[in-house]
Tab-separated table of C-alpha atoms in Angstrom:
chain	number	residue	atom	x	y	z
A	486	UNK	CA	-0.765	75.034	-36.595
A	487	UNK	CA	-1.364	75.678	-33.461
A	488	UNK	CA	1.546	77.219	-31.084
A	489	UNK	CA	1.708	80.230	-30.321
A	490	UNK	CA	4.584	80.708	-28.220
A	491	UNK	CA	7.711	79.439	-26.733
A	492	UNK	CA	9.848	81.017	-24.417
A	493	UNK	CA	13.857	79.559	-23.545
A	494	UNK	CA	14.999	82.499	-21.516
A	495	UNK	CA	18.551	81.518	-23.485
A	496	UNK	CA	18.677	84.901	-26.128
A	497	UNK	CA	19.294	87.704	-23.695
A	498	UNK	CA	20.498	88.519	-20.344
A	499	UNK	CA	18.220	91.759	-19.653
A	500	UNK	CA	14.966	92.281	-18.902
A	501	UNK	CA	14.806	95.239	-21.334
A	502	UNK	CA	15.283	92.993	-24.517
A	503	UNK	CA	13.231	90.264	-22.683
A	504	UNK	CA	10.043	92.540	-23.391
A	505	UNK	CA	10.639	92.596	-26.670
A	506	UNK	CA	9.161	88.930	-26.531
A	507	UNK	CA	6.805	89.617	-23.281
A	508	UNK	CA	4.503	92.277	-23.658
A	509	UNK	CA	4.881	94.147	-20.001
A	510	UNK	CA	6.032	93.276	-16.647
A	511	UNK	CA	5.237	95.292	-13.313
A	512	UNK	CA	7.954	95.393	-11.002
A	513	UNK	CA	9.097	98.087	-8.557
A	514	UNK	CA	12.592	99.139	-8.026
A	515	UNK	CA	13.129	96.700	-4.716
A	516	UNK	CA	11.994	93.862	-6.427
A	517	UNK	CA	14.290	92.211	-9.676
A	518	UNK	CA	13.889	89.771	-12.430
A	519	UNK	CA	17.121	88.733	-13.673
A	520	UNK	CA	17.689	85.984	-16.550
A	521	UNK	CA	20.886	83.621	-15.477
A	522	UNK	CA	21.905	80.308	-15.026
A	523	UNK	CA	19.208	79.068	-12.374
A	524	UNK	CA	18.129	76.080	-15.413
A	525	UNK	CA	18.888	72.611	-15.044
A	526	UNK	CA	21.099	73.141	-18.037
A	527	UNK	CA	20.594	76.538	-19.317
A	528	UNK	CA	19.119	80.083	-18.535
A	529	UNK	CA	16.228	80.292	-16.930
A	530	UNK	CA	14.007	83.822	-15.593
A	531	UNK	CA	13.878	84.787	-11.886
A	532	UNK	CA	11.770	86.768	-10.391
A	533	UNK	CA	12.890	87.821	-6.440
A	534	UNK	CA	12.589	90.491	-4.294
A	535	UNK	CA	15.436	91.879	-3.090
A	536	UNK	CA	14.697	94.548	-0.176
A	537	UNK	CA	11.412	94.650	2.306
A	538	UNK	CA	9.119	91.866	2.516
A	539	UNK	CA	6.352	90.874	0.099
A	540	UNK	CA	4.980	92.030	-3.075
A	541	UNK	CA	3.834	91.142	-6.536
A	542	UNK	CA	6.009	90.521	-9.867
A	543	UNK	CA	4.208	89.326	-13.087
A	544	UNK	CA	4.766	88.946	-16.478
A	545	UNK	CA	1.904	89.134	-19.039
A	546	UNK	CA	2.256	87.910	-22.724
A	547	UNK	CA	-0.507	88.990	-25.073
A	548	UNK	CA	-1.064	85.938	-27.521
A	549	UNK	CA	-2.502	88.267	-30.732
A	550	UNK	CA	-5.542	85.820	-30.574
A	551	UNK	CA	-8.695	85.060	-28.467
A	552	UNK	CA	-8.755	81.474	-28.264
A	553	UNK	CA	-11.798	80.045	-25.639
A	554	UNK	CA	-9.349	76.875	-24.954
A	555	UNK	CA	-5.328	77.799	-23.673
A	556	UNK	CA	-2.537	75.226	-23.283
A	557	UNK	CA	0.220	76.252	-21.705
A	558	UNK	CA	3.710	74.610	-20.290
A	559	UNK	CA	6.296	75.954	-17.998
A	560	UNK	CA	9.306	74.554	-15.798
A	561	UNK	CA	8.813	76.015	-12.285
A	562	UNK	CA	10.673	76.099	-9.493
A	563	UNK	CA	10.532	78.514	-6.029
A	564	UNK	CA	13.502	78.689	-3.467
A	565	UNK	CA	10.927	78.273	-1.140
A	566	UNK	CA	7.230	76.638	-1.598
A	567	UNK	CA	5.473	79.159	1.316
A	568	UNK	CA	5.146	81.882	-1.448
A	569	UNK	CA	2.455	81.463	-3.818
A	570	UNK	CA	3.270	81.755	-8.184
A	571	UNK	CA	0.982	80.927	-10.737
A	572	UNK	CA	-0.188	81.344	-14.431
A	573	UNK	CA	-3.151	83.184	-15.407
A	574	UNK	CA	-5.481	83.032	-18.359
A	575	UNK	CA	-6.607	87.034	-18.775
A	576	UNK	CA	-9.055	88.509	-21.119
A	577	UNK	CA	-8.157	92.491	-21.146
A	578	UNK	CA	-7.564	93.128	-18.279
A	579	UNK	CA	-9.715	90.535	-16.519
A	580	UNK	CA	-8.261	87.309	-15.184
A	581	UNK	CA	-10.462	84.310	-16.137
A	582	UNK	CA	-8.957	81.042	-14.451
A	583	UNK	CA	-5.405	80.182	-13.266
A	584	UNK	CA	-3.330	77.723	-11.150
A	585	UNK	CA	-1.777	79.233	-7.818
A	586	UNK	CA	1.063	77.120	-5.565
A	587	UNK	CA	0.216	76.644	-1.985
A	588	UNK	CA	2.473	76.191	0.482
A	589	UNK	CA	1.680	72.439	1.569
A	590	UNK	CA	3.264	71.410	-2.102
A	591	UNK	CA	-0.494	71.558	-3.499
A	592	UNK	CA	-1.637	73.333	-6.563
A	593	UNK	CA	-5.452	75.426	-6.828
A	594	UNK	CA	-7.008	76.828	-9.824
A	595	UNK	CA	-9.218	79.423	-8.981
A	596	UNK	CA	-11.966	81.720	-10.789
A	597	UNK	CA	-10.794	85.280	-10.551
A	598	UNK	CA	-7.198	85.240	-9.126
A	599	UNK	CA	-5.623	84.394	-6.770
A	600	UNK	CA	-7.830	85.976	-4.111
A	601	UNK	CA	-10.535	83.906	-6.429
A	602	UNK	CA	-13.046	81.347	-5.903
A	603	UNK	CA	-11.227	77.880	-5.679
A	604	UNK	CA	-12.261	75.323	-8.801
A	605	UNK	CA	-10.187	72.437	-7.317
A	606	UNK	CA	-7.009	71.937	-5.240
A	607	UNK	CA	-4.744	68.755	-5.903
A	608	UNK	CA	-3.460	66.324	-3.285
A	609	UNK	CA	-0.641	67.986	-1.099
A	610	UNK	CA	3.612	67.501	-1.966
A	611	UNK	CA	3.444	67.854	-5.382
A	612	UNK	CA	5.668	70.637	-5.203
A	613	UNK	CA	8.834	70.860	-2.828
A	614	UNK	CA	11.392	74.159	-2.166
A	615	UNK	CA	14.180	74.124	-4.764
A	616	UNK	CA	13.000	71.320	-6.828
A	617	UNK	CA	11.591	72.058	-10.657
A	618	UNK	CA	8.681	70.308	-11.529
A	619	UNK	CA	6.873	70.870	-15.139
A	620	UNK	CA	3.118	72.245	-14.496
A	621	UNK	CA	0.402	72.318	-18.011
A	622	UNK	CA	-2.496	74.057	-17.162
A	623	UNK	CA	-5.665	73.461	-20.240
A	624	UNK	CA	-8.671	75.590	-19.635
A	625	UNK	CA	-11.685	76.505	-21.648
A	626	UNK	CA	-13.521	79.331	-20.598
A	627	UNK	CA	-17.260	79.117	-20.052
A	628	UNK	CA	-19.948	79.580	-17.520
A	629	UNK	CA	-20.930	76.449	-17.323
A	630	UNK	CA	-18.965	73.743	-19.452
A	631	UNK	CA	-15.515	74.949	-18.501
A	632	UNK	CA	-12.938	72.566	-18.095
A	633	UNK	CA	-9.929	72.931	-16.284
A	634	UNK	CA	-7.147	69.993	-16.425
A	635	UNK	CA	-3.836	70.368	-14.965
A	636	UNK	CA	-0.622	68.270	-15.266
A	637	UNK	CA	2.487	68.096	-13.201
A	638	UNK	CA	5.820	66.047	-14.714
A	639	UNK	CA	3.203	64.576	-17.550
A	640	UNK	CA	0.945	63.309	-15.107
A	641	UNK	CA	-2.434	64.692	-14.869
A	642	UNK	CA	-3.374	65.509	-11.152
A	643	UNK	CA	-6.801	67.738	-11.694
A	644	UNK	CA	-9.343	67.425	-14.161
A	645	UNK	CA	-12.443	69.334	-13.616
A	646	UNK	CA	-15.666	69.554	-16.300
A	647	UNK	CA	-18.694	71.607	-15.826
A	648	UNK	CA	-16.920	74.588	-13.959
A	649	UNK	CA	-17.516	78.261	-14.293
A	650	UNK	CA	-14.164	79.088	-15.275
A	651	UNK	CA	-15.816	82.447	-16.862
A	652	UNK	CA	-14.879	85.332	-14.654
A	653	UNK	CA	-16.050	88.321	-17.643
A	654	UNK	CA	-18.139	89.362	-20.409
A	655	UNK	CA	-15.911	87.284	-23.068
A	656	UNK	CA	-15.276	83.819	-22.646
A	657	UNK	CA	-11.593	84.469	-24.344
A	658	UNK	CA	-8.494	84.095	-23.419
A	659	UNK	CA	-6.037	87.045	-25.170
A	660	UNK	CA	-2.933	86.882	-22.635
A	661	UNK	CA	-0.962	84.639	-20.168
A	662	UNK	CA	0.540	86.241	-16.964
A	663	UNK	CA	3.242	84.559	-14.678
A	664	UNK	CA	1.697	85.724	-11.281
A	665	UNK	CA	4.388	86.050	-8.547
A	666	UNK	CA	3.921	86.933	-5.200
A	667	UNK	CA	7.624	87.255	-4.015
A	668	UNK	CA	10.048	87.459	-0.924
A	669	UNK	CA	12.548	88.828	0.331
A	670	UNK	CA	15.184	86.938	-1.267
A	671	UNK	CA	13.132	84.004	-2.008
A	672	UNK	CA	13.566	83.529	-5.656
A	673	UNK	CA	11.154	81.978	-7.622
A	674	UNK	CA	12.064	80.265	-11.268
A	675	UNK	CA	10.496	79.578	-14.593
A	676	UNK	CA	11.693	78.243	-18.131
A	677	UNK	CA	10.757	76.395	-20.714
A	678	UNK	CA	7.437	77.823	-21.787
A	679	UNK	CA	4.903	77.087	-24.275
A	680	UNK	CA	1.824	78.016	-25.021
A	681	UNK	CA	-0.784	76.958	-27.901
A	682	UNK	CA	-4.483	76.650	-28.545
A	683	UNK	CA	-6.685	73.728	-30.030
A	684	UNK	CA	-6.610	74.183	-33.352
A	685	UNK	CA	-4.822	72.758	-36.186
A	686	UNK	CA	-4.111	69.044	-36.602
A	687	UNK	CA	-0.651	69.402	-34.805
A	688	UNK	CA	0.299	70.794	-31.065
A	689	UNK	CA	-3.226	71.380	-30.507
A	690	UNK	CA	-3.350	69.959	-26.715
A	691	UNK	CA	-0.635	69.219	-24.559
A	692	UNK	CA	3.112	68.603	-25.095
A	693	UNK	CA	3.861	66.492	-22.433
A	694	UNK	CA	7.184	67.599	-20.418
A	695	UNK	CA	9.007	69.752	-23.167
A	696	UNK	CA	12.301	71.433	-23.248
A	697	UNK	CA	12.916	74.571	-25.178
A	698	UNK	CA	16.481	74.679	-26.769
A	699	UNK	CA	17.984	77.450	-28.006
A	700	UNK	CA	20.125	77.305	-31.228
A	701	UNK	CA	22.662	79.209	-32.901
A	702	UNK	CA	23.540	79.973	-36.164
A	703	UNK	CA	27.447	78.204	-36.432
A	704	UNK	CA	28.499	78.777	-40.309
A	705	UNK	CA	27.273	79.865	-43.544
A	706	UNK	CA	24.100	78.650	-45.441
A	707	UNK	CA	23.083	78.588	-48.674
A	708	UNK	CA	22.154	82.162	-49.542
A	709	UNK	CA	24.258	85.091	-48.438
A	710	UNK	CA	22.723	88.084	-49.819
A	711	UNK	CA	22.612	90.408	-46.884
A	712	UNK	CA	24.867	92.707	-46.213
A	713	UNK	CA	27.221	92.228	-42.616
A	714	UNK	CA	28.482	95.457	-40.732
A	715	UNK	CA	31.958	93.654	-40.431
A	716	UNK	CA	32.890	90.117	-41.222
A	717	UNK	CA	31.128	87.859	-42.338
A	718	UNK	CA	27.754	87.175	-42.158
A	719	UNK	CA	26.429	84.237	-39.719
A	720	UNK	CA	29.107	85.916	-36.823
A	721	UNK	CA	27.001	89.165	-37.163
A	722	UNK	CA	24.149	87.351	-36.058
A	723	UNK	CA	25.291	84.510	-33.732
A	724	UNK	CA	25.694	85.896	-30.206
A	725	UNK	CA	23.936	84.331	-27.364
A	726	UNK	CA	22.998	87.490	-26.565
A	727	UNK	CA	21.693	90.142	-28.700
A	728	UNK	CA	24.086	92.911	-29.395
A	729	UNK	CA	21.572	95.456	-31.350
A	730	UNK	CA	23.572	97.727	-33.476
A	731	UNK	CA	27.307	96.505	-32.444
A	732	UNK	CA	26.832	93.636	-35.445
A	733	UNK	CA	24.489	93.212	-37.830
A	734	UNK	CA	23.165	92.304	-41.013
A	735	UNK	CA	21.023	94.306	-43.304
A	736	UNK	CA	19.664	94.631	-47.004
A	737	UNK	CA	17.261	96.476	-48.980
A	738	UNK	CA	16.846	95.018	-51.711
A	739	UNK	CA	13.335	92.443	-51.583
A	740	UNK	CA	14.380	88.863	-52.167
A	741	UNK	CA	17.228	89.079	-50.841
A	742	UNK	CA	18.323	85.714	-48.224
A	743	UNK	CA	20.160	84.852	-45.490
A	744	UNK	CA	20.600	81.442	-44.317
A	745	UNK	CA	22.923	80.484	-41.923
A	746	UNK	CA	24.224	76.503	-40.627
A	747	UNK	CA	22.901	75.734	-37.076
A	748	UNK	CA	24.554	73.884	-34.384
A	749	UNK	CA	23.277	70.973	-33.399
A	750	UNK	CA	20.832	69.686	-30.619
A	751	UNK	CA	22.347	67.898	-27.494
A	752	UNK	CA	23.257	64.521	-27.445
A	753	UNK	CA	20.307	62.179	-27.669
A	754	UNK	CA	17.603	60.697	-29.463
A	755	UNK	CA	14.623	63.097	-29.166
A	756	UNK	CA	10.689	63.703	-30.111
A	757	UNK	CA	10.834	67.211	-31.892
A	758	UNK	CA	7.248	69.028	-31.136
A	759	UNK	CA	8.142	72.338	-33.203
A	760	UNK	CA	10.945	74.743	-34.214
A	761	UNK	CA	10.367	78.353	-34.073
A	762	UNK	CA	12.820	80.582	-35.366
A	763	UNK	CA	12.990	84.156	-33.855
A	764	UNK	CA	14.280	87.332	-35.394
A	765	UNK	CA	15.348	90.671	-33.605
A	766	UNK	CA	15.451	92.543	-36.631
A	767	UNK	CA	14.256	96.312	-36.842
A	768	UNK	CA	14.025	98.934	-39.990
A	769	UNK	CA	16.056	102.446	-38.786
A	770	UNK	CA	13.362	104.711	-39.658
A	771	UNK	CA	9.899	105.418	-40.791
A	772	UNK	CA	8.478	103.310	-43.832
A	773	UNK	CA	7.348	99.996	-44.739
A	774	UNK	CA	9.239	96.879	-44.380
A	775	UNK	CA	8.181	92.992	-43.848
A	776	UNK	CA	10.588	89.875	-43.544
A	777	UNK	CA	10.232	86.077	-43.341
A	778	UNK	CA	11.944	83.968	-41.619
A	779	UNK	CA	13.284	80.768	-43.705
A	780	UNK	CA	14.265	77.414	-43.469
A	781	UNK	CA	16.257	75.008	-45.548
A	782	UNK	CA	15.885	71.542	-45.188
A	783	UNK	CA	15.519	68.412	-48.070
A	784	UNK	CA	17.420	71.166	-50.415
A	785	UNK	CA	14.490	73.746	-50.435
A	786	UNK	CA	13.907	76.876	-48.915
A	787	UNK	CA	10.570	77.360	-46.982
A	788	UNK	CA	9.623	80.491	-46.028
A	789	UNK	CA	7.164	81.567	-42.841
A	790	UNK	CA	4.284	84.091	-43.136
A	791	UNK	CA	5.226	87.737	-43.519
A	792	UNK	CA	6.650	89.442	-40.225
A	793	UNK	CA	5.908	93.332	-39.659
A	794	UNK	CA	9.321	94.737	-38.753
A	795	UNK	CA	9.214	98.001	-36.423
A	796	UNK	CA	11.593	100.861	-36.232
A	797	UNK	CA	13.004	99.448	-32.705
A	798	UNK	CA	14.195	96.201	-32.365
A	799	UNK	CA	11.463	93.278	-31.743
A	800	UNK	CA	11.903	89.595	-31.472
A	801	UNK	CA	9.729	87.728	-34.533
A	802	UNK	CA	8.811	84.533	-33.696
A	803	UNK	CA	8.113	81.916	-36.972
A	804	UNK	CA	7.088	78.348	-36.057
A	805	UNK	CA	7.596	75.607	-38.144
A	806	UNK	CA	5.877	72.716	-36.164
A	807	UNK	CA	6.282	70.380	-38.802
A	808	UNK	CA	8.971	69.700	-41.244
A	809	UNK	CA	7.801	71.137	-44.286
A	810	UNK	CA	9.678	69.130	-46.567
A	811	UNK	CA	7.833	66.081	-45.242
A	812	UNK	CA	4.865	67.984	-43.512
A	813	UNK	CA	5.603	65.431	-40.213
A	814	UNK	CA	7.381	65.990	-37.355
A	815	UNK	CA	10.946	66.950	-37.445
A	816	UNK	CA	13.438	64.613	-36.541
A	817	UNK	CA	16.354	64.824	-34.752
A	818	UNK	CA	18.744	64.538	-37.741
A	819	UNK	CA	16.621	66.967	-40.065
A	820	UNK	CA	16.684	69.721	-37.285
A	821	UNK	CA	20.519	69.530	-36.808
A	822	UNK	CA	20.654	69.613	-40.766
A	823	UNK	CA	18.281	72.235	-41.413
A	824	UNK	CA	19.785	76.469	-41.882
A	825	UNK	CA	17.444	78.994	-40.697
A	826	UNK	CA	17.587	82.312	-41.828
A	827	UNK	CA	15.675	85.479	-43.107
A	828	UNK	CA	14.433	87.333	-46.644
A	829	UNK	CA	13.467	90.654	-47.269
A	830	UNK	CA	10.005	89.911	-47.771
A	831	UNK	CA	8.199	93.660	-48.972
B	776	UNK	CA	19.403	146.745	-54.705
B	777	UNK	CA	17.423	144.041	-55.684
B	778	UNK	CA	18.122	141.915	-52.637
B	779	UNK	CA	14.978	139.163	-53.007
B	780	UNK	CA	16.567	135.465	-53.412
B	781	UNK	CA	13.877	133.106	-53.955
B	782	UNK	CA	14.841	129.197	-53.669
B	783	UNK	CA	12.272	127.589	-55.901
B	784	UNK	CA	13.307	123.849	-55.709
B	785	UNK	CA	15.852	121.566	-53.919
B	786	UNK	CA	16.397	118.277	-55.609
B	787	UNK	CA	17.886	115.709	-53.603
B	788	UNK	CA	19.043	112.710	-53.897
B	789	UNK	CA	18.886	109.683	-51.648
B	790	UNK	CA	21.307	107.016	-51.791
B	791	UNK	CA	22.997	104.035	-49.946
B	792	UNK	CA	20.320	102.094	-47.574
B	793	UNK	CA	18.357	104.691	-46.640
B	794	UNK	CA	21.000	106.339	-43.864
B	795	UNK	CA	22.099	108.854	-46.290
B	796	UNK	CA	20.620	112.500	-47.775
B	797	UNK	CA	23.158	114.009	-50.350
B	798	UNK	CA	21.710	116.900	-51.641
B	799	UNK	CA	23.478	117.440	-55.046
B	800	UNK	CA	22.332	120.941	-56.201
B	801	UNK	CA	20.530	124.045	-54.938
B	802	UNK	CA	19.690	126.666	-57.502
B	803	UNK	CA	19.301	129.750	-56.333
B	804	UNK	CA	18.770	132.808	-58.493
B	805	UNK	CA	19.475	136.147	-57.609
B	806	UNK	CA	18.169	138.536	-59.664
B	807	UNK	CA	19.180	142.311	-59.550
B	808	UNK	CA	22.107	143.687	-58.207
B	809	UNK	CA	22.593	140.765	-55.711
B	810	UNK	CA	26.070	141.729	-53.672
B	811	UNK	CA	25.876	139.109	-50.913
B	812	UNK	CA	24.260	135.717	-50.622
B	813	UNK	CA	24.296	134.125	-47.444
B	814	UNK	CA	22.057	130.480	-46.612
B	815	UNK	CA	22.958	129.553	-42.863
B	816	UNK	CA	20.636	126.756	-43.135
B	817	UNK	CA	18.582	123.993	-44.755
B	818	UNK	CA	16.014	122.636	-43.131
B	819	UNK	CA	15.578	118.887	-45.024
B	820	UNK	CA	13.275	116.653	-43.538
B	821	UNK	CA	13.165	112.883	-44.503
B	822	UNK	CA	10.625	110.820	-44.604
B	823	UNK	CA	9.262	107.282	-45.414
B	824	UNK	CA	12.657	106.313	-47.108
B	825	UNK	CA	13.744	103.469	-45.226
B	826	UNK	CA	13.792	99.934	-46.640
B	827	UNK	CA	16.179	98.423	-45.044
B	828	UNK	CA	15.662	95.494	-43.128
B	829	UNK	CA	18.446	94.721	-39.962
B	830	UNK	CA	19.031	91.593	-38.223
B	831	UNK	CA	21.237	91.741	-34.995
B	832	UNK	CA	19.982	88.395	-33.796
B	833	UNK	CA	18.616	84.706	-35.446
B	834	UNK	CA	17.699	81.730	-33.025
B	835	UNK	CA	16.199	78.998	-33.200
B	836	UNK	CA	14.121	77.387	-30.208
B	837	UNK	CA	13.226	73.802	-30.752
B	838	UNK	CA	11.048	71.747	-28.415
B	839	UNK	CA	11.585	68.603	-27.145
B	840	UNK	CA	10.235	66.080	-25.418
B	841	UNK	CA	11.931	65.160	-22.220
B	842	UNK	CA	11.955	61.716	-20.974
B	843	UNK	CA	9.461	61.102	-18.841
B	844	UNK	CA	12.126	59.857	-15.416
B	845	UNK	CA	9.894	56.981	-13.494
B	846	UNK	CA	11.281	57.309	-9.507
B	847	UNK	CA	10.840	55.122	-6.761
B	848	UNK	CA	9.966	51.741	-8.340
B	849	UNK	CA	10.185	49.428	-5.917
B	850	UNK	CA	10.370	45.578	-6.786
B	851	UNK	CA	8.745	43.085	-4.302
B	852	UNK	CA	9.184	39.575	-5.133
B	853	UNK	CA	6.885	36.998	-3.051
């Protein structure tokens, strides 16, 4: 299995909670990230800079892995095409390879950064001001056999072999960074992300144009075990938003279940690439604690591998790509049938 | 005035989800002529006795494929 991430921008409203998921931003006081409305349909991040004129905003997410091949997929959209976003492939601290806007509505990947060498620039007007467009970026790192391929709405518009897409001592990838360059109130937009490597026999290359919908847990499951601070317990753990300690469940006691009913997807008859179920769950103080995340579909519970749980809250993130009652893809019926939940794993 | 008080063991107990110390007991002995015994404080420090697991938030993201839209096909019959 082969994703690594997703990313709907449709659990919180802060940027505080939203590194729980990311692993660091850098942003200065005049410049603002804010999660909202901005998505076709849903929430979606934006990144802007509110007072004075230009600067940088990025947000890296370190993938736990070193894979030498990265696909990744993100909806982007800028107020205004004359400032130049992106997504990087790092390794530490060093960026390998990424794909930079440019204000004629082409797209470059360069060696290096942005200031980089150029690898290859598509044809002009791909990209117009205030209009989202879908942008995969595959690239495996070497000196001499990289390959770079790049896709805008599903259609592939570079594809270069042979580069030196190596830019340090590893030829690893072990983070993604959303590289901003922002304006004064010119507000640039992403959503929709995921990311995944090569391996596995699923999700292993890209996804085509994929949305990322956000679910919520709507009624009881099949297993109640935890405890709820007040009521009962699928409305402790339903909001849109996380609420940390104002509602809760909790349990000590290993075994123990939750699953909770799901509301459905949106109207529609649609190809299911993966569900990943995410958990902000914490342990209040020092000691050792692991959880899985469950489903329940075909009348069985499946759980996901064991999940380290820290003494502040962090968001756990469980993919089931496949159905694992029929170990192929989900369908639209099983997903809108299928509870989700958690255990108290150790 | 044998004044010497010598605390030689605090059991505790722990109970609930790991939020609560109850200490039940503390011996003391006093031995002599012991006229006043006065403890302003306890010092208890807990540690490793949390396992409870809390949940304030369960999601699910699911990814879909979106359509592929064709625009601008433009028929031209000859």
């Amino acid at each position: 299995m082969t994703l690594l991430f997703t990313e709907s921008f449709d659990w919180t409203t802060t940027v505080a909670q939203l590194l729980r998921k990311w692993t660091s931003t850098s942003f200065s006081t005049t410049n603002s990230s804010t999660i909202g409305a901005y998505g076709a349909t849903d929430n979606a991040l934006r990144v802007l800079r509110d007072a004075g004129s230009f600067d940088y905003m990025n947000w890296l997410k370190g993938l736990g892995s070193s894979p030498s091949t990265l696909i990744t997929g993100t909806r982007f959209k800028q107020d205004n095409i004359a400032v130049t976003s992106g997504v990087e492939y790092l390794d530490g601290s060093t960026i390998h390879v990424g794909w930079y806007s440019n204000t004629n509505g082409s797209i470059s990947v360069r060696r290096g950064g942005a200031g980089g060498t150029i690898l290859g620039t598509t044809v002009t007007g791909l990209l117009s001001s205030t209009v989202w467009s879908y942008i995969e970026f595959k690239a495996t790192i070497h000196d001499t056999t990289g390959v770079v391929v790049l896709k805008v709405n599903g259609v592939e518009v570079l594809n270069l072999t042979n580069q030196d897409t190596r830019n340090g001592a590893n030829a690893q990838v072990t983070s993604l960074q959303i590289y901003n360059i922002v304006a004064n109130t010119v507000g640039t937009y992403w959503d929709d992300i995921y990311i995944c490597d090569t391996n596995g026999a699923v999700n292993n290359d890209f996804l085509g144009d994929v949305a990322v919908k956000r679910l919520l847990p709507s009624g009881a499951g099949n297993s109640t075990d935890f405890t709820p601070s007040a009521g009962s317990n699928y409305a402790c753990v339903d909001e849109a938003a996380v609420n940390d300690d104002t509602d809760y469940v909790q349990s000590t006691t290993v075994g123990h279940k939750d699953l909770y009913a799901f509301g459905d997807l949106p109207t529609g008859t649609w190809v299911i690439k993966g569900v990943a179920v995410n958990l902000q769950a914490k342990k209040p103080d020092a000691g050792s604690r692991t959880a899985r995340a469950l489903t329940r579909t075909g009348a069985t519970d499946y759980e996901g591998g064991d999940l380290s749980v820290g003494i502040a809250y962090a968001n756990l993130q469980t993919f089931f790509e496949t159905n694992p009652n029929t170990g192929v893809a989900w369908t639209h019926s099983e997903v809108d049938g299928a509870e989700f939940g958690e255990k108290v794993q150790a | 005035m044998a004044d010497e008080v010598r605390v030689t063991q605090i059991p505790v107990e722990v109970i609930g989800e790991g939020d609560i110390l109850r200490v039940t007991q503390i011996p003391v002995e006093v031995t002599g002529l012991g006229d006043v015994l006065r403890i302003s404080q306890i010092p208890v420090e807990v540690i490793g006795l949390s396992d409870l697991l809390r949940v304030s938030q369960i999601y699910a993201e699911v990814l879909i494929a979106v359509a592929t839209e064709v625009r601008g096909i433009r028929w031209q019959v000859s």
